[in-house]
Structures are given as C-alpha cells and as structure tokens.
PDB file of C-alpha atoms and ligand atoms in Angstrom:
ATOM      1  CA  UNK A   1      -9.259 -13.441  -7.294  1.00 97.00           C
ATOM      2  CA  UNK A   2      -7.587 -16.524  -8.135  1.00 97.00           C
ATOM      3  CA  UNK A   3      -8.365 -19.448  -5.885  1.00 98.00           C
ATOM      4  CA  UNK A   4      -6.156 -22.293  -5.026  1.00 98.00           C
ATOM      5  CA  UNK A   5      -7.514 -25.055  -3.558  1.00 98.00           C
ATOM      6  CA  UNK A   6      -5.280 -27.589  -2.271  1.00 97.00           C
ATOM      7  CA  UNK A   7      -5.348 -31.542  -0.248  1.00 97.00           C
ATOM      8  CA  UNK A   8      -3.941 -30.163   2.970  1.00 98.00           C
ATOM      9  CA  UNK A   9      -1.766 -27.224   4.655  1.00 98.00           C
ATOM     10  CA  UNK A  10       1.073 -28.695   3.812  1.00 98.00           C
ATOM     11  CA  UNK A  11       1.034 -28.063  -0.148  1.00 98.00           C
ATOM     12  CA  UNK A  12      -0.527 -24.849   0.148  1.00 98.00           C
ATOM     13  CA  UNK A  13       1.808 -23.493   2.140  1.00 98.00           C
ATOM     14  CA  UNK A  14       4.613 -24.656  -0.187  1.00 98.00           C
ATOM     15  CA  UNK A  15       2.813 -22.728  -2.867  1.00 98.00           C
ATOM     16  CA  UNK A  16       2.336 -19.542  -0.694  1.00 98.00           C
ATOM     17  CA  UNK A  17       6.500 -19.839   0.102  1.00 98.00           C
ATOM     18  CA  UNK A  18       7.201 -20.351  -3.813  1.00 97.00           C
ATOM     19  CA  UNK A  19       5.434 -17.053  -4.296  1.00 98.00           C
ATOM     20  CA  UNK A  20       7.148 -15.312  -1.726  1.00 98.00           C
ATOM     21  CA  UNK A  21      10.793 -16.432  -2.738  1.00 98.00           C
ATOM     22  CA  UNK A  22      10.186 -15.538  -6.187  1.00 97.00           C
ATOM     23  CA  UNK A  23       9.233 -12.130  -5.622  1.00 98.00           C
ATOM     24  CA  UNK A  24      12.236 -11.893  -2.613  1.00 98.00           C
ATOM     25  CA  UNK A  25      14.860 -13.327  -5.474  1.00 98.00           C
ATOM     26  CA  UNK A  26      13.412 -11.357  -8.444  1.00 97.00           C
ATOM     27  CA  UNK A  27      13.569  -7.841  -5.968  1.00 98.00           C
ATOM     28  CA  UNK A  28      16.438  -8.514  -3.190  1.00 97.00           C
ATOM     29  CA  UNK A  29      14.687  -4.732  -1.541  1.00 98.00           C
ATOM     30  CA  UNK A  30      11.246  -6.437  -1.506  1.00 98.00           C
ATOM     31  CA  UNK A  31       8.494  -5.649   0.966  1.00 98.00           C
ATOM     32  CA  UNK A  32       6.485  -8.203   2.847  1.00 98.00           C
ATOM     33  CA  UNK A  33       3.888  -7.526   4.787  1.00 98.00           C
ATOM     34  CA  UNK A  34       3.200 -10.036   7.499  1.00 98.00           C
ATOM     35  CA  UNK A  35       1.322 -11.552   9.479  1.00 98.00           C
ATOM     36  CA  UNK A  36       0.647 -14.038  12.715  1.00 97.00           C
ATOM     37  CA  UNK A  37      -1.798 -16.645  14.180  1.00 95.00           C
ATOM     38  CA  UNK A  38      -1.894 -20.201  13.559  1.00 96.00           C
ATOM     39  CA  UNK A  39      -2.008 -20.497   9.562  1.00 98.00           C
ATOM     40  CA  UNK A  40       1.311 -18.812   8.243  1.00 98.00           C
ATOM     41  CA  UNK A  41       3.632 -21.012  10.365  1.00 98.00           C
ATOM     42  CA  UNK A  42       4.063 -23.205   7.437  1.00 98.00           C
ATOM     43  CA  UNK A  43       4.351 -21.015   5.505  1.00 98.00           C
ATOM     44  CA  UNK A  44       7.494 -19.062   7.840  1.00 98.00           C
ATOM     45  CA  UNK A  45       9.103 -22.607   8.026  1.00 98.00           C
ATOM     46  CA  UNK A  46       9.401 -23.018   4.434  1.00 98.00           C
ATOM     47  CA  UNK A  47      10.728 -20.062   4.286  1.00 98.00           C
ATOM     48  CA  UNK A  48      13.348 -20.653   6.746  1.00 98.00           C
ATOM     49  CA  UNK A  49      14.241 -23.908   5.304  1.00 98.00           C
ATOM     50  CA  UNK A  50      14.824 -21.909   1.742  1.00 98.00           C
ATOM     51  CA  UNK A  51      16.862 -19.634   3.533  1.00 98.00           C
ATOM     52  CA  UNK A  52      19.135 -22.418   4.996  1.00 97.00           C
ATOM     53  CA  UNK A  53      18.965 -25.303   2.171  1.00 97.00           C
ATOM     54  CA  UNK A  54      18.964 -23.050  -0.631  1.00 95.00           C
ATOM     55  CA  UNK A  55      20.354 -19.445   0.503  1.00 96.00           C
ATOM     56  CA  UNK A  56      17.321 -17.477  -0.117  1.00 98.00           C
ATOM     57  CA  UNK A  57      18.700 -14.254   1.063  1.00 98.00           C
ATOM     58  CA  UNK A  58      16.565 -12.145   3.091  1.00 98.00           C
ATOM     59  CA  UNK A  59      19.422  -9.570   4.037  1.00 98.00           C
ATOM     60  CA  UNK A  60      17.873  -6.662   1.912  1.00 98.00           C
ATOM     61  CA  UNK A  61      14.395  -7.173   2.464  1.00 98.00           C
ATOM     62  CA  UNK A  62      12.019  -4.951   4.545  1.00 98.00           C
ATOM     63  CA  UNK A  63       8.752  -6.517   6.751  1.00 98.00           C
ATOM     64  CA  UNK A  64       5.664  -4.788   8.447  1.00 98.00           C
ATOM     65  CA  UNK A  65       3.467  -6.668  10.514  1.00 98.00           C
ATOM     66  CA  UNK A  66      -0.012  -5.694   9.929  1.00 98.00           C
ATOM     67  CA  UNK A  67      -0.993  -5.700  13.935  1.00 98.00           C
ATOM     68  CA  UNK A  68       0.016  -5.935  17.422  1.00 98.00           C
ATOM     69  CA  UNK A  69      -1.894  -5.894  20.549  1.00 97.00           C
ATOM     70  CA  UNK A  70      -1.971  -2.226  23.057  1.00 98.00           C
ATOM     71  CA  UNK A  71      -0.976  -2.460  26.112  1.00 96.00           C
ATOM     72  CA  UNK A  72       1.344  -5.582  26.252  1.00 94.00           C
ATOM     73  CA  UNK A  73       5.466  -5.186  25.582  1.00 95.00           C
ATOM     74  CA  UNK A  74       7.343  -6.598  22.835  1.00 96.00           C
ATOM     75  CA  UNK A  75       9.035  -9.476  25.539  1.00 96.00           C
ATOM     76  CA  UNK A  76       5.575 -10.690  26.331  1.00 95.00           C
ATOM     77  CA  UNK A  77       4.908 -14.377  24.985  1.00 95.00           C
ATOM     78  CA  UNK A  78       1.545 -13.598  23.263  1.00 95.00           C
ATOM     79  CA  UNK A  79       2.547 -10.379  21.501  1.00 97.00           C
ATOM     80  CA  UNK A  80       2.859 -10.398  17.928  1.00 97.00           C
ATOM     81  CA  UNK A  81       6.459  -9.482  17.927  1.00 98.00           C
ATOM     82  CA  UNK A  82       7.313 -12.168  20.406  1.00 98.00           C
ATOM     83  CA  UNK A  83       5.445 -14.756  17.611  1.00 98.00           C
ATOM     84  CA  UNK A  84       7.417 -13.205  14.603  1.00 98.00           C
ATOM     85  CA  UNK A  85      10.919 -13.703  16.324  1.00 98.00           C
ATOM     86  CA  UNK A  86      10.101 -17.142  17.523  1.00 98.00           C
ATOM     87  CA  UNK A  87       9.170 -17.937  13.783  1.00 98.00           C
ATOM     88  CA  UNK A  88      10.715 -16.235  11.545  1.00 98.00           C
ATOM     89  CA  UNK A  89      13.182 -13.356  12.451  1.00 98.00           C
ATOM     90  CA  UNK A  90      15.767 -15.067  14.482  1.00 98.00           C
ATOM     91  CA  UNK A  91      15.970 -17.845  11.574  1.00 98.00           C
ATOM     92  CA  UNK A  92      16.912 -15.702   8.425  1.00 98.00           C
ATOM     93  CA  UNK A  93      19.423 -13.126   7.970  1.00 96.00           C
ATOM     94  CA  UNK A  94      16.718  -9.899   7.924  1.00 96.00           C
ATOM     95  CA  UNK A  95      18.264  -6.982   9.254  1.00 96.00           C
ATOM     96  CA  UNK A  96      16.571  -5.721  12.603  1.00 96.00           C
ATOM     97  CA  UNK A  97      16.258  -2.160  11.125  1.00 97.00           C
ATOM     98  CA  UNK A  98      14.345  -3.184   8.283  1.00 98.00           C
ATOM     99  CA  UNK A  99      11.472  -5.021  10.695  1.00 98.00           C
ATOM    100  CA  UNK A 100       8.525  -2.924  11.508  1.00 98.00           C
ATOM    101  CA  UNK A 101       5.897  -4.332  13.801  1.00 98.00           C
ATOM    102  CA  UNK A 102       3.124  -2.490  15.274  1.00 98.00           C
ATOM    103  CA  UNK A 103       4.142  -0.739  18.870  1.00 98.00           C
ATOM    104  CA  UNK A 104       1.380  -1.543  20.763  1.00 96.00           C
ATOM    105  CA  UNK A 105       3.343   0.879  24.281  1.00 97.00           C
ATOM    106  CA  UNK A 106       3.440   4.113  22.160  1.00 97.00           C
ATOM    107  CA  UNK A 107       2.215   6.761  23.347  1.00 97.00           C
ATOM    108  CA  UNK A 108       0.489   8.826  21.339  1.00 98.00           C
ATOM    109  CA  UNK A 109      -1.332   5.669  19.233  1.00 98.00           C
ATOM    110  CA  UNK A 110      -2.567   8.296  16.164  1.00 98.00           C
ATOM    111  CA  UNK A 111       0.729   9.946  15.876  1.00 98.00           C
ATOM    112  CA  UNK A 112       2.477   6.265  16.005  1.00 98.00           C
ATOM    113  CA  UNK A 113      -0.571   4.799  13.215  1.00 98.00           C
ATOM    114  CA  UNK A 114       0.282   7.603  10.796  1.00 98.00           C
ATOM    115  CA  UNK A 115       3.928   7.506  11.744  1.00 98.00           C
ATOM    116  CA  UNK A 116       3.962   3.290  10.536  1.00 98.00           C
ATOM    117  CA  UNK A 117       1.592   4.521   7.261  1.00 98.00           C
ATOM    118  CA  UNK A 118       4.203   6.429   6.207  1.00 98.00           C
ATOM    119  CA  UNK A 119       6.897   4.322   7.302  1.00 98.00           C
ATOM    120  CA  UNK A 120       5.097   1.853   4.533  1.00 98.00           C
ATOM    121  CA  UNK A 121       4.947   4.803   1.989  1.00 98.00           C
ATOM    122  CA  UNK A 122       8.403   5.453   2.115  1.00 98.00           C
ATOM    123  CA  UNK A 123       9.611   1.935   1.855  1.00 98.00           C
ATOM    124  CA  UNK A 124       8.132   1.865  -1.450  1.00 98.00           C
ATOM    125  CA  UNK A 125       4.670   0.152  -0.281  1.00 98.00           C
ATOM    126  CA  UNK A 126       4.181  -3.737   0.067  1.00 98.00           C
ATOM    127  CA  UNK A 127       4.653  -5.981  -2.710  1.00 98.00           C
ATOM    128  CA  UNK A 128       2.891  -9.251  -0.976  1.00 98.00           C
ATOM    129  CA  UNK A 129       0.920  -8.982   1.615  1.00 98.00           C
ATOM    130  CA  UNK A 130       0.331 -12.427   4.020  1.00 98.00           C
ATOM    131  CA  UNK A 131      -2.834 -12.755   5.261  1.00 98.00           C
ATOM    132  CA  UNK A 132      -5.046 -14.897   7.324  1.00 98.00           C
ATOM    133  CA  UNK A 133      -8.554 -15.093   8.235  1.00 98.00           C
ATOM    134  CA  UNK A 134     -10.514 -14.751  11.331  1.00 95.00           C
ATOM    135  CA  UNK A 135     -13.612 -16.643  11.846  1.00 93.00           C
ATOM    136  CA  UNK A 136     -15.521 -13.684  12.065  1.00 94.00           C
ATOM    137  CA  UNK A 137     -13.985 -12.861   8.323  1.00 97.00           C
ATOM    138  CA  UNK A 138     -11.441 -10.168   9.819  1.00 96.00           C
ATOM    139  CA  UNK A 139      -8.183  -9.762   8.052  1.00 98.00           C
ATOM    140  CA  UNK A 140      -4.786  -8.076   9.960  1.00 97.00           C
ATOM    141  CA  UNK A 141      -7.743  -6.975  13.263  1.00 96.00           C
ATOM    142  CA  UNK A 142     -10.101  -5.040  10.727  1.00 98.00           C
ATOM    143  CA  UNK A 143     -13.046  -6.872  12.665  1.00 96.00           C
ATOM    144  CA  UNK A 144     -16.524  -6.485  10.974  1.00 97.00           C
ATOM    145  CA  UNK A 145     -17.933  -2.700  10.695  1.00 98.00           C
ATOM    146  CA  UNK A 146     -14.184  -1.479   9.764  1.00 98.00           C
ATOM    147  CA  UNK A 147     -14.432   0.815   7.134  1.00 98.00           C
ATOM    148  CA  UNK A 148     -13.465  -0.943   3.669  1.00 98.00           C
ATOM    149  CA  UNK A 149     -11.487   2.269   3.405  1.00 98.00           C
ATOM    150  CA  UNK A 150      -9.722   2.376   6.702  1.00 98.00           C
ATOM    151  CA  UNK A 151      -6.063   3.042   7.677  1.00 98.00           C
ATOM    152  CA  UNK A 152      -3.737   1.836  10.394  1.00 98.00           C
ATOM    153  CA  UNK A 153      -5.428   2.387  13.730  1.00 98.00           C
ATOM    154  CA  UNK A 154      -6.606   1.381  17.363  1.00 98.00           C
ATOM    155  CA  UNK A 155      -9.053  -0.951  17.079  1.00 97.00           C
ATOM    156  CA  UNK A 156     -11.545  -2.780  19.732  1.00 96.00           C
ATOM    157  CA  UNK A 157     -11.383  -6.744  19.458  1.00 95.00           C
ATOM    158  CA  UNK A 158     -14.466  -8.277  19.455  1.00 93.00           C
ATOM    159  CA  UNK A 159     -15.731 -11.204  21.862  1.00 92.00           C
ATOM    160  CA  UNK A 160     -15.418 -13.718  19.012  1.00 88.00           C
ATOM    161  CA  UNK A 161     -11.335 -12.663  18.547  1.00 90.00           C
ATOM    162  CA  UNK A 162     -10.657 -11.958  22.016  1.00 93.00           C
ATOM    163  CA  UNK A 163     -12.088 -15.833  22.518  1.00 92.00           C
ATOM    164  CA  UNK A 164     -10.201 -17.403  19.715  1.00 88.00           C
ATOM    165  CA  UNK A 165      -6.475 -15.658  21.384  1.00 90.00           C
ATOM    166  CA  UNK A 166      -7.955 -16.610  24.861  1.00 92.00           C
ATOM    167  CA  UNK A 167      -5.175 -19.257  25.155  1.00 91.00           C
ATOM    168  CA  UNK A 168      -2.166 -17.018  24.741  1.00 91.00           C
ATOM    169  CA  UNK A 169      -3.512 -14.708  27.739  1.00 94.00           C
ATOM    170  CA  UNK A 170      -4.428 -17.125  30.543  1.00 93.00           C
ATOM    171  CA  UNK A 171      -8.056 -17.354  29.116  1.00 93.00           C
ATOM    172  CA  UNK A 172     -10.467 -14.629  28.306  1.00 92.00           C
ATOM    173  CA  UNK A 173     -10.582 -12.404  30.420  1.00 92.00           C
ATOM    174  CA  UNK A 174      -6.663 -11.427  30.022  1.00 93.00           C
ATOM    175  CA  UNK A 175      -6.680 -10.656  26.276  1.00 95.00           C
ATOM    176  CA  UNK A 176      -6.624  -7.224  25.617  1.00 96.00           C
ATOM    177  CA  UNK A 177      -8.974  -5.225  24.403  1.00 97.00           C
ATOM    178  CA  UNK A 178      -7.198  -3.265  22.019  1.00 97.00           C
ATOM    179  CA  UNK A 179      -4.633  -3.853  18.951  1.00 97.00           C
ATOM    180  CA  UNK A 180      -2.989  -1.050  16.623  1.00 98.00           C
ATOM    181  CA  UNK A 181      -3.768  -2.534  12.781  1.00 98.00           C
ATOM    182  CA  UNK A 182      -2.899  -1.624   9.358  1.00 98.00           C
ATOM    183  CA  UNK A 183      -6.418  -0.572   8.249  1.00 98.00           C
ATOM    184  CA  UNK A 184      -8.322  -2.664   4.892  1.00 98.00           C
ATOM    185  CA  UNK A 185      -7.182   0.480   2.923  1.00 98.00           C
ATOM    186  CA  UNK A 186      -3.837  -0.211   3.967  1.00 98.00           C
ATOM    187  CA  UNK A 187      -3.937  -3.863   3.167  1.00 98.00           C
ATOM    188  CA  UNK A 188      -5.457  -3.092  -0.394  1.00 98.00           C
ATOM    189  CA  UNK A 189      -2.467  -0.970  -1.273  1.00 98.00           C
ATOM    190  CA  UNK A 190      -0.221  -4.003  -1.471  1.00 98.00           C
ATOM    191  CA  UNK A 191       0.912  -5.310  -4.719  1.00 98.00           C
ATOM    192  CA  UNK A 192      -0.337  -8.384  -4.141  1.00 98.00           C
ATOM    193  CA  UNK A 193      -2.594 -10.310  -1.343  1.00 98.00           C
ATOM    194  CA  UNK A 194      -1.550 -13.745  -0.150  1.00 98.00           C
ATOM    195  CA  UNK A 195      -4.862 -14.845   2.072  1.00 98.00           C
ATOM    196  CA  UNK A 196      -4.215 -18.260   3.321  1.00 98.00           C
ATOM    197  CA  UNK A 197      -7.304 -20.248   5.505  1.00 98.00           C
ATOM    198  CA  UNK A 198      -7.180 -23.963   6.880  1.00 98.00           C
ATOM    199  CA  UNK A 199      -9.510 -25.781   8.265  1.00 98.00           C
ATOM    200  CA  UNK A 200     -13.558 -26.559   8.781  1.00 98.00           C
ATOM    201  CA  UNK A 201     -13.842 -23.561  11.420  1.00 97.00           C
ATOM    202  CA  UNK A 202     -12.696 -20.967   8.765  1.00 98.00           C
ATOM    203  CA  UNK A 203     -15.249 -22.575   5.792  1.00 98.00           C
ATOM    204  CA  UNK A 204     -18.463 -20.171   6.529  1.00 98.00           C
ATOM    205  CA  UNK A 205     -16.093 -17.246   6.644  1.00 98.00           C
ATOM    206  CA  UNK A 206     -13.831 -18.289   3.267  1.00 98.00           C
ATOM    207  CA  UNK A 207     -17.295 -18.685   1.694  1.00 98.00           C
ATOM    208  CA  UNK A 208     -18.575 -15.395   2.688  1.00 98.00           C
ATOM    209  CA  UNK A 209     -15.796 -13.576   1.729  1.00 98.00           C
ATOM    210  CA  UNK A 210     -14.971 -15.206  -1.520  1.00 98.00           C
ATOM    211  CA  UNK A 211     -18.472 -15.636  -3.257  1.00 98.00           C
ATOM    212  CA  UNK A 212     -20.637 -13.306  -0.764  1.00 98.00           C
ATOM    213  CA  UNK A 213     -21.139  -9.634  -1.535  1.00 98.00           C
ATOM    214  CA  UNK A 214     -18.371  -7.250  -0.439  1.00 98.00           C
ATOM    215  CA  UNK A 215     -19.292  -5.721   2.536  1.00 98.00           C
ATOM    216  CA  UNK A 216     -17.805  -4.549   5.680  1.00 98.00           C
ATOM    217  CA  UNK A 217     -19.318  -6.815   8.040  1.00 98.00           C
ATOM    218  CA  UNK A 218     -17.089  -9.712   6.147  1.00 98.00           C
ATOM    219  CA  UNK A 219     -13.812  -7.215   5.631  1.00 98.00           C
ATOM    220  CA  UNK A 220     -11.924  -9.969   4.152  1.00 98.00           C
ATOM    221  CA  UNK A 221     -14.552  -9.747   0.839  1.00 98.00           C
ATOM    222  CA  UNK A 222     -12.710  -6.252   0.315  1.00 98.00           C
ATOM    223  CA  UNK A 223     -10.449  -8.605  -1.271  1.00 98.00           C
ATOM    224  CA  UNK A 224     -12.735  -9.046  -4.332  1.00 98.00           C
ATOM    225  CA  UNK A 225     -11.790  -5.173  -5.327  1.00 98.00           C
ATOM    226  CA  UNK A 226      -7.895  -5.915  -5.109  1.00 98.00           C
ATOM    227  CA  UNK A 227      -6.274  -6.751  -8.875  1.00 98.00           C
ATOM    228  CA  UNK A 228      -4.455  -9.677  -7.611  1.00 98.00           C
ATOM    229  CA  UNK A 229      -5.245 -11.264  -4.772  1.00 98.00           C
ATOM    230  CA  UNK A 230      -4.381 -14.958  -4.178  1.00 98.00           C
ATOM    231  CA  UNK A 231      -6.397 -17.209  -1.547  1.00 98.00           C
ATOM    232  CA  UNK A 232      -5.080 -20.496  -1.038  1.00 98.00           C
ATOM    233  CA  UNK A 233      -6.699 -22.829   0.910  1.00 98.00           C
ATOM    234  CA  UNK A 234      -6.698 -26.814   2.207  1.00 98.00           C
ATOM    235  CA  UNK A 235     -10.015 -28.338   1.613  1.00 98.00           C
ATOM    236  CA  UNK A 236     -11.505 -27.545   4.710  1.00 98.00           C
ATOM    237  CA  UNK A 237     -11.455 -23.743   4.513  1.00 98.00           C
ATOM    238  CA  UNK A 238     -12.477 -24.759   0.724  1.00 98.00           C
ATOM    239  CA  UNK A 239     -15.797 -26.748   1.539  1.00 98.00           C
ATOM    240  CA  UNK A 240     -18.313 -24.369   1.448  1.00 98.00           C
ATOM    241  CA  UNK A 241     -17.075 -22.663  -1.290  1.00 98.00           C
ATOM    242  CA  UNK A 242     -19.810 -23.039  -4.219  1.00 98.00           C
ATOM    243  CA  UNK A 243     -17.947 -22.638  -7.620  1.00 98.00           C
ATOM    244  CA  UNK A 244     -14.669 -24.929  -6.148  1.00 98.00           C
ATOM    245  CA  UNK A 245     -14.530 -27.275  -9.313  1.00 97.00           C
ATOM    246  CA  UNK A 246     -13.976 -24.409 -11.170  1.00 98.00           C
ATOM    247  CA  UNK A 247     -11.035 -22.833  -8.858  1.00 98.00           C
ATOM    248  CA  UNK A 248      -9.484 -26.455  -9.058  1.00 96.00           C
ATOM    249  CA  UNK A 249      -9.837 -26.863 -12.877  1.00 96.00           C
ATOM    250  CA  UNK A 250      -8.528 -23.519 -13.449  1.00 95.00           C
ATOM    251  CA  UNK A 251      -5.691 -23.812 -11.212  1.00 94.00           C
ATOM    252  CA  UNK A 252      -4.926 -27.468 -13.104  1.00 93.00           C
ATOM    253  CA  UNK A 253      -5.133 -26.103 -16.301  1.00 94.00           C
ATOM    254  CA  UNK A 254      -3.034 -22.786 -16.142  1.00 91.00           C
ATOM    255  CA  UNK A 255      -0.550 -22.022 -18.743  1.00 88.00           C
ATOM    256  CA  UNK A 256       3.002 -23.245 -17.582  1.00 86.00           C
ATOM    257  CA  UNK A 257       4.140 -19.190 -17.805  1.00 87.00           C
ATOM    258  CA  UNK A 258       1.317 -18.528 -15.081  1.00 87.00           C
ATOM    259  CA  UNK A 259       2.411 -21.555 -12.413  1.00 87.00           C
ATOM    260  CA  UNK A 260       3.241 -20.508  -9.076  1.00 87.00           C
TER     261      UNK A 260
HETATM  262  C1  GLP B   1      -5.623 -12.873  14.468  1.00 62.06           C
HETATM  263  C2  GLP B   1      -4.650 -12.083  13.625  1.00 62.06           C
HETATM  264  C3  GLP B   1      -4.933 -12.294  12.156  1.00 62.06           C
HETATM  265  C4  GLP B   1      -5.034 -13.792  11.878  1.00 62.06           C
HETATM  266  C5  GLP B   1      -6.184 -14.381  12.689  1.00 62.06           C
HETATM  267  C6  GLP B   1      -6.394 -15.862  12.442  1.00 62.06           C
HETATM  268  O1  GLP B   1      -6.827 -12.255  14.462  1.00 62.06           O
HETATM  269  N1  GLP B   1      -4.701 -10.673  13.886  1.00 62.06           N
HETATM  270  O2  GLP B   1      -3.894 -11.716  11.389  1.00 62.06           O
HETATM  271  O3  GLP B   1      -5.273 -13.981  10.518  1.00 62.06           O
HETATM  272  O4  GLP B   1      -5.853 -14.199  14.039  1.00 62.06           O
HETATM  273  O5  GLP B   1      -5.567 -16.632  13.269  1.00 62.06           O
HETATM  274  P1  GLP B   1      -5.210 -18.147  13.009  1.00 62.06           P
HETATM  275  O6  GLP B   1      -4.328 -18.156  11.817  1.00 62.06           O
HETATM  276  O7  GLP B   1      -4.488 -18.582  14.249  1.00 62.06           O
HETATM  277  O8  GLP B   1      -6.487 -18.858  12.793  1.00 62.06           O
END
C-alpha cells in the first residue's frame, strides 16, 4: 500500500485528482469507479475545475458507482445518484450512457447485481477505483462480516451507517435499510484503489485497516491484498497510524518518475 499523508483535505485531494486526470488523459476510454459521502467532494471539484480551466475531457470515459440505497428513486435528494449529478455529472461533458449507478427500484435485485457485474466486465473492468471509509471500516456498503470475497449485492446497513446518513433521511429512523453494493471482490478487481479518509472520527478505522490484520470485520484491510492501492489521508485520519514517519519520508523521498 502506499500511504500519503498530507496537512489537510485540501492537498490530498489535489493529489487524488492528479491521479485521476492522468490516467483519464493517458486512456480517453478509462473506467472510474466512484464513489459518494462527504470525503470525495474535493476531490469531484478538482476535477470539474480541470475539466473547465484546463479541458480535461471526460467525453469518452465510463463511471460505476459502487452503491446506492433500495427502495428510494433516483430524484430523491439523499440517493446516491442524486449526490453524483449534483457533484460531478452535470459539470463535465460524460456521456449519460456511459454512467452506471446502482438501481436501487429494480426488481429482481440478483438478476440487476449480476446484470451491473457484468456490465463492469464488459467495459473492460475499473482502472481507479475512489473510495472512502466508513467509521465502522466499510468501503462502497461492504459493512463488517462481508465476505473479503464478495460480489455486488443487497446488503443490510448497520446501526452505526444508518446513524452516520441519518441527516440525509429526516433522522434515523428514515434511512433505509438496504443498499445494492459492488461487493470487496468487486472492488479488488480494479486496477488501482484510491481510498481517501479525513478527519479524527475516521483515525481508529484508517489504523485498523492499514496496520491491523486483514480481516472481514475491518473490510477496508482487504486493501492490504490489492497490488496498488493508494490511501491518502489529512492528518487526522493519519493520527493513529503507527509507522506514519515512514509513509511521510517515503512519500518525500520518491523518485521524480514515481510522483503523483
Ligand atoms: C457511505 C458510502 C461510502 C462512504 C462512506 C463514508 O457509507 N457508502 O462509500 O465511503 O459513507 O462517508 P463520508 O465520506 O461522508 O464520511
């Protein structure tokens, strides 16, 4: 894993866009997986700002979200797919075809989950796959017990999630109980893994998944299997982390060819 530790949000989401528009310049058919909460909006502005200060063209590329909730539709505030339009979609020039987010109305939610693992297959899989963190150390809604192996699927939210989205539904009790999300197999596929955590509240969770043992009551430590995945955090998220010198003097001292 290569850990980036930086002063604040700001910067590290500047890094996490570099890495995106590199790979979406160097392959104009790229895949991005995405994702939603509170920690890639940076990260989505940036990118719009490339798109309209510098022309980063987004025209050929292809997105899947990694989860939406069951049971709400696409229009409603709090869905995922209301958040990625708000953010990022109706900024840059992707074409609507080429946008795949979770359906959390279809029908038959198996058919639909193998339907969207397929639909990733066939794009030619994901080259960089965003990612937060929750506090419970769930990545896309894999919450802890997911199998490390798992695929896109219906999954039951936890207390702990359902409490953190609580805002977004009128409180608690109107969150629902049930999202469709690309499972931690899934997310492993991807070329590359972009996690990004801010703040003091996701510091026990970054520290479990980064230095504890893998294990599927943290599913973000799956990460630790994946060949290159990149977690890149503000000093917050970073402050339990044991071995954080090192990240920072090995992300200081890189060779110029390995910069992000
Ligand atoms: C939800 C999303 C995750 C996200 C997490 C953290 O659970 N399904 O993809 O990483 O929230 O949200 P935030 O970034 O707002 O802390």
């Amino acid at each position: 894993m290569e850990i980036i530790i930086q002063p604040d949000s700001q910067h590290a989401s500047q890094i996490a866009a570099r890495i995106v528009a590199r790979l979406v310049r160097e392959k104009p058919h790229a895949v991005l997986g995405l994702a939603t909460g509170n920690t890639p909006l940076q990260l989505y502005r940036n990118l719009v700002l490339m798109h309209r200060e510098s022309g980063l063209d987004f025209g050929g590329v292809t997105s899947f979200n990694l989860d939406e909730y069951v049971g709400i539709p696409p229009t409603h505030p709090s869905s995922f797919h209301s958040y990625m339009w708000a953010h990022l979609f109706s900024h840059i020039d992707m074409t609507k075809d080429r946008i795949n987010i979770p359906d959390g109305l279809a029908a038959d939610i198996p058919a639909y989950c193998r339907f969207y693992e397929q639909a990733i297959r066939s794009a030619g899989g994901i080259d960089v796959q965003v990612l937060g963190i929750g506090t419970n150390g769930h990545i896309g809604f894999n919450e802890p017990s997911s199998s490390l192996s798992s695929r896109t699927r219906i999954k039951t939210l936890t207390d702990e999630s359902r409490l953190d989205t609580a805002a977004g539904f009128g409180g608690h009790e109107g969150v629902p109980t049930h999202v469709i999300t690309m499972g931690l197999g899934t997310i492993m596929d991807s070329k590359i893994c972009l996690l990004l955590a801010f703040g003091k509240k996701k510091a026990k969770a970054i520290a479990k998944a980064v230095e504890g043992p893998v294990t599927a009551m943290v599913p973000a430590s799956i990460l630790q299997m994946h060949p290159r995945a990149v977690i890149i955090l503000d000093k917050d998220a970073a402050s339990e982390l044991k071995m954080a010198d090192y990240y920072t003097w090995v992300y200081e001292h890189k060779p110029d060819w390995q910069k992000h």
